[in-house]
CSV table of C-alpha atoms in Angstrom, one decimal:
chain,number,residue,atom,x,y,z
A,216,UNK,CA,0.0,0.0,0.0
A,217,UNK,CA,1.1,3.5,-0.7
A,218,UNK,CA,0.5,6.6,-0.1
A,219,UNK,CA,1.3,10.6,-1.3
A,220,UNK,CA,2.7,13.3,1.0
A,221,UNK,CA,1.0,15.8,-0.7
A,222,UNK,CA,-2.9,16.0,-1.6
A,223,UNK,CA,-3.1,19.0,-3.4
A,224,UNK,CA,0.5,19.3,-5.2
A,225,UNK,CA,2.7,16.9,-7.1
A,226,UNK,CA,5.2,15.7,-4.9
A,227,UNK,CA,8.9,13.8,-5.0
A,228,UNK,CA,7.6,11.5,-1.4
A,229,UNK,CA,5.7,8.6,-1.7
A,230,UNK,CA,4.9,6.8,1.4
A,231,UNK,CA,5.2,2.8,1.4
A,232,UNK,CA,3.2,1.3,4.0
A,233,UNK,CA,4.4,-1.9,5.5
A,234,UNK,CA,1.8,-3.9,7.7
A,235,UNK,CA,3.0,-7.3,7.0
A,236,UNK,CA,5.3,-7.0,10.2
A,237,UNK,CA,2.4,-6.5,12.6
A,238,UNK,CA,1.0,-9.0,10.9
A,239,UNK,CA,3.3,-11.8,12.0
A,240,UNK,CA,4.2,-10.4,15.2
A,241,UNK,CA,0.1,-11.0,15.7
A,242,UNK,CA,0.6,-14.9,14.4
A,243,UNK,CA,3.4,-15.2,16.4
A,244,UNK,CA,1.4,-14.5,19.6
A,245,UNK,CA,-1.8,-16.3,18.3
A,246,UNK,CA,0.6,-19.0,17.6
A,247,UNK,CA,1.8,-19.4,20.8
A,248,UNK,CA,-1.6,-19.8,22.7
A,249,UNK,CA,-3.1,-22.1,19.7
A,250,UNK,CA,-4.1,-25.6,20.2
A,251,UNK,CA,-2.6,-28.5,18.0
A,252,UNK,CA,-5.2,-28.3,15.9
A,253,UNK,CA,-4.7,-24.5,14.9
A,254,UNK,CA,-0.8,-24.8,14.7
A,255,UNK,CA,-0.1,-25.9,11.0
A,256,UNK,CA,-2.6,-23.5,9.6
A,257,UNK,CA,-1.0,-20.7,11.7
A,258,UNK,CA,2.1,-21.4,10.7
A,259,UNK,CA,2.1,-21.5,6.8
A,260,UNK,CA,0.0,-18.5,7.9
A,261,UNK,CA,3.5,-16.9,9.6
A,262,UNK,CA,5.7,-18.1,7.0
A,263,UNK,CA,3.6,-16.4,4.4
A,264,UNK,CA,3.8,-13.1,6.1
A,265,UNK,CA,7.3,-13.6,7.1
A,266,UNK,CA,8.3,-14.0,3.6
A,267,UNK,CA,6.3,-10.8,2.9
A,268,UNK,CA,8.2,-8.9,5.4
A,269,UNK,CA,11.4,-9.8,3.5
A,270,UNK,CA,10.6,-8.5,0.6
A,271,UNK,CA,13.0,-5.2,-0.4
A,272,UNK,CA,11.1,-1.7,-0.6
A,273,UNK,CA,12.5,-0.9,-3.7
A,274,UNK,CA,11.0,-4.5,-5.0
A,275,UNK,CA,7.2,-3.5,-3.8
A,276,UNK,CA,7.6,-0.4,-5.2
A,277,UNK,CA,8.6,-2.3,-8.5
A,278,UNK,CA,5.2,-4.3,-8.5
A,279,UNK,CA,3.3,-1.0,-7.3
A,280,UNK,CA,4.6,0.8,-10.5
A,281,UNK,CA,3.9,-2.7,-12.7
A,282,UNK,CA,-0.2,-2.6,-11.2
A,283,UNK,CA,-0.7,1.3,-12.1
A,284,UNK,CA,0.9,0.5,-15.5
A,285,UNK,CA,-1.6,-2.3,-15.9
A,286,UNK,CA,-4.0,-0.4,-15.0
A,287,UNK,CA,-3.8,1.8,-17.6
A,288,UNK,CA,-3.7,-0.8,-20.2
A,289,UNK,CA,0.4,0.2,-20.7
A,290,UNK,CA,2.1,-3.0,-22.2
A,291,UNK,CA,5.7,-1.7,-23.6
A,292,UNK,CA,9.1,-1.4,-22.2
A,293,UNK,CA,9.2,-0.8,-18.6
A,294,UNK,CA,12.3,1.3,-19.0
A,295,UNK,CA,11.1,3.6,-22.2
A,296,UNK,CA,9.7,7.6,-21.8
A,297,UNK,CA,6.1,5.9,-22.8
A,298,UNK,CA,6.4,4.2,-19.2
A,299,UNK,CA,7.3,6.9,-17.5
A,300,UNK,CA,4.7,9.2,-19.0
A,301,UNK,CA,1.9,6.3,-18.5
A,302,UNK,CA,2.9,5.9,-14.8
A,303,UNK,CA,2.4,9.8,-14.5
A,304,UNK,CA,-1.1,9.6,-16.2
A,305,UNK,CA,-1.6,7.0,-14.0
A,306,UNK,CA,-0.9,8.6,-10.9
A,307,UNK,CA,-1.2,12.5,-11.8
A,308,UNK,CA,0.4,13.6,-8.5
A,309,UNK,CA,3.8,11.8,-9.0
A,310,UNK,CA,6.3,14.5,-9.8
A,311,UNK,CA,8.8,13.8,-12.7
A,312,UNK,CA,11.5,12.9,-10.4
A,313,UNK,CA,9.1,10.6,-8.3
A,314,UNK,CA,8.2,9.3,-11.2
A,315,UNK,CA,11.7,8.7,-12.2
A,316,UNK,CA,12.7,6.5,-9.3
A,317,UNK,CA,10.0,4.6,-9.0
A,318,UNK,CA,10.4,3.7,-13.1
A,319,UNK,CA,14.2,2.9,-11.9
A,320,UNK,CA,13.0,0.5,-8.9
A,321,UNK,CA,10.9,-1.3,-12.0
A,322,UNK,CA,13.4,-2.0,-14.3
A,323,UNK,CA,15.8,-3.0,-11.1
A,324,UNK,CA,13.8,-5.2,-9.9
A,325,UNK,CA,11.7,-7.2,-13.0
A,326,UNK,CA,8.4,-9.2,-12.6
């Protein structure tokens, strides 16, 4: 999940929200009172949001920048101006340089 800085004015900040840390911290202590039962669903259940907390920044901001292009129907080169321009239509408050890094974090870090 992301979100802008700014509401009302392109910005350069775009906020990554991370909850899949609270998330297992909550499996871990659900985990620990569960009964034998509950235990192998809970913990494919941890692993899973484990695995999410490992994943890089720059590598959910990749697939954040792949959905808005998909959502605007954009099928070319990641890397090209068309891309870069499509993820700006997409997003109308991303500022060129915004823009620019997250197009950067897309081509580092491929589908």
């Amino acid at each position: 999940m992301t979100g802008f800085l700014s509401w009302d004015k392109k910005t350069d900040a775009v906020l990554l929200i991370r909850e899949a840390d609270t998330i297992a911290s909550a499996l871990r202590d659900t985990l620990a009172e569960a009964t034998p039962a509950e235990r192998p669903g809970l913990r494919r259940a941890l692993a899973l949001a484990e695995a999410a907390a490992a994943v890089p920044e720059a590598a959910l901001r990749a697939g954040w920048v792949r959905t808005r292009l998909a959502a605007v129907e954009f099928t070319e080169d990641i890397a090209s101006i068309a891309a870069l321009k499509a993820l700006r239509q997409a997003e109308p408050r991303l500022s060129l340089l915004a823009a620019t890094q997250l197009q950067k974090d897309a081509v580092a870090h491929p589908a």
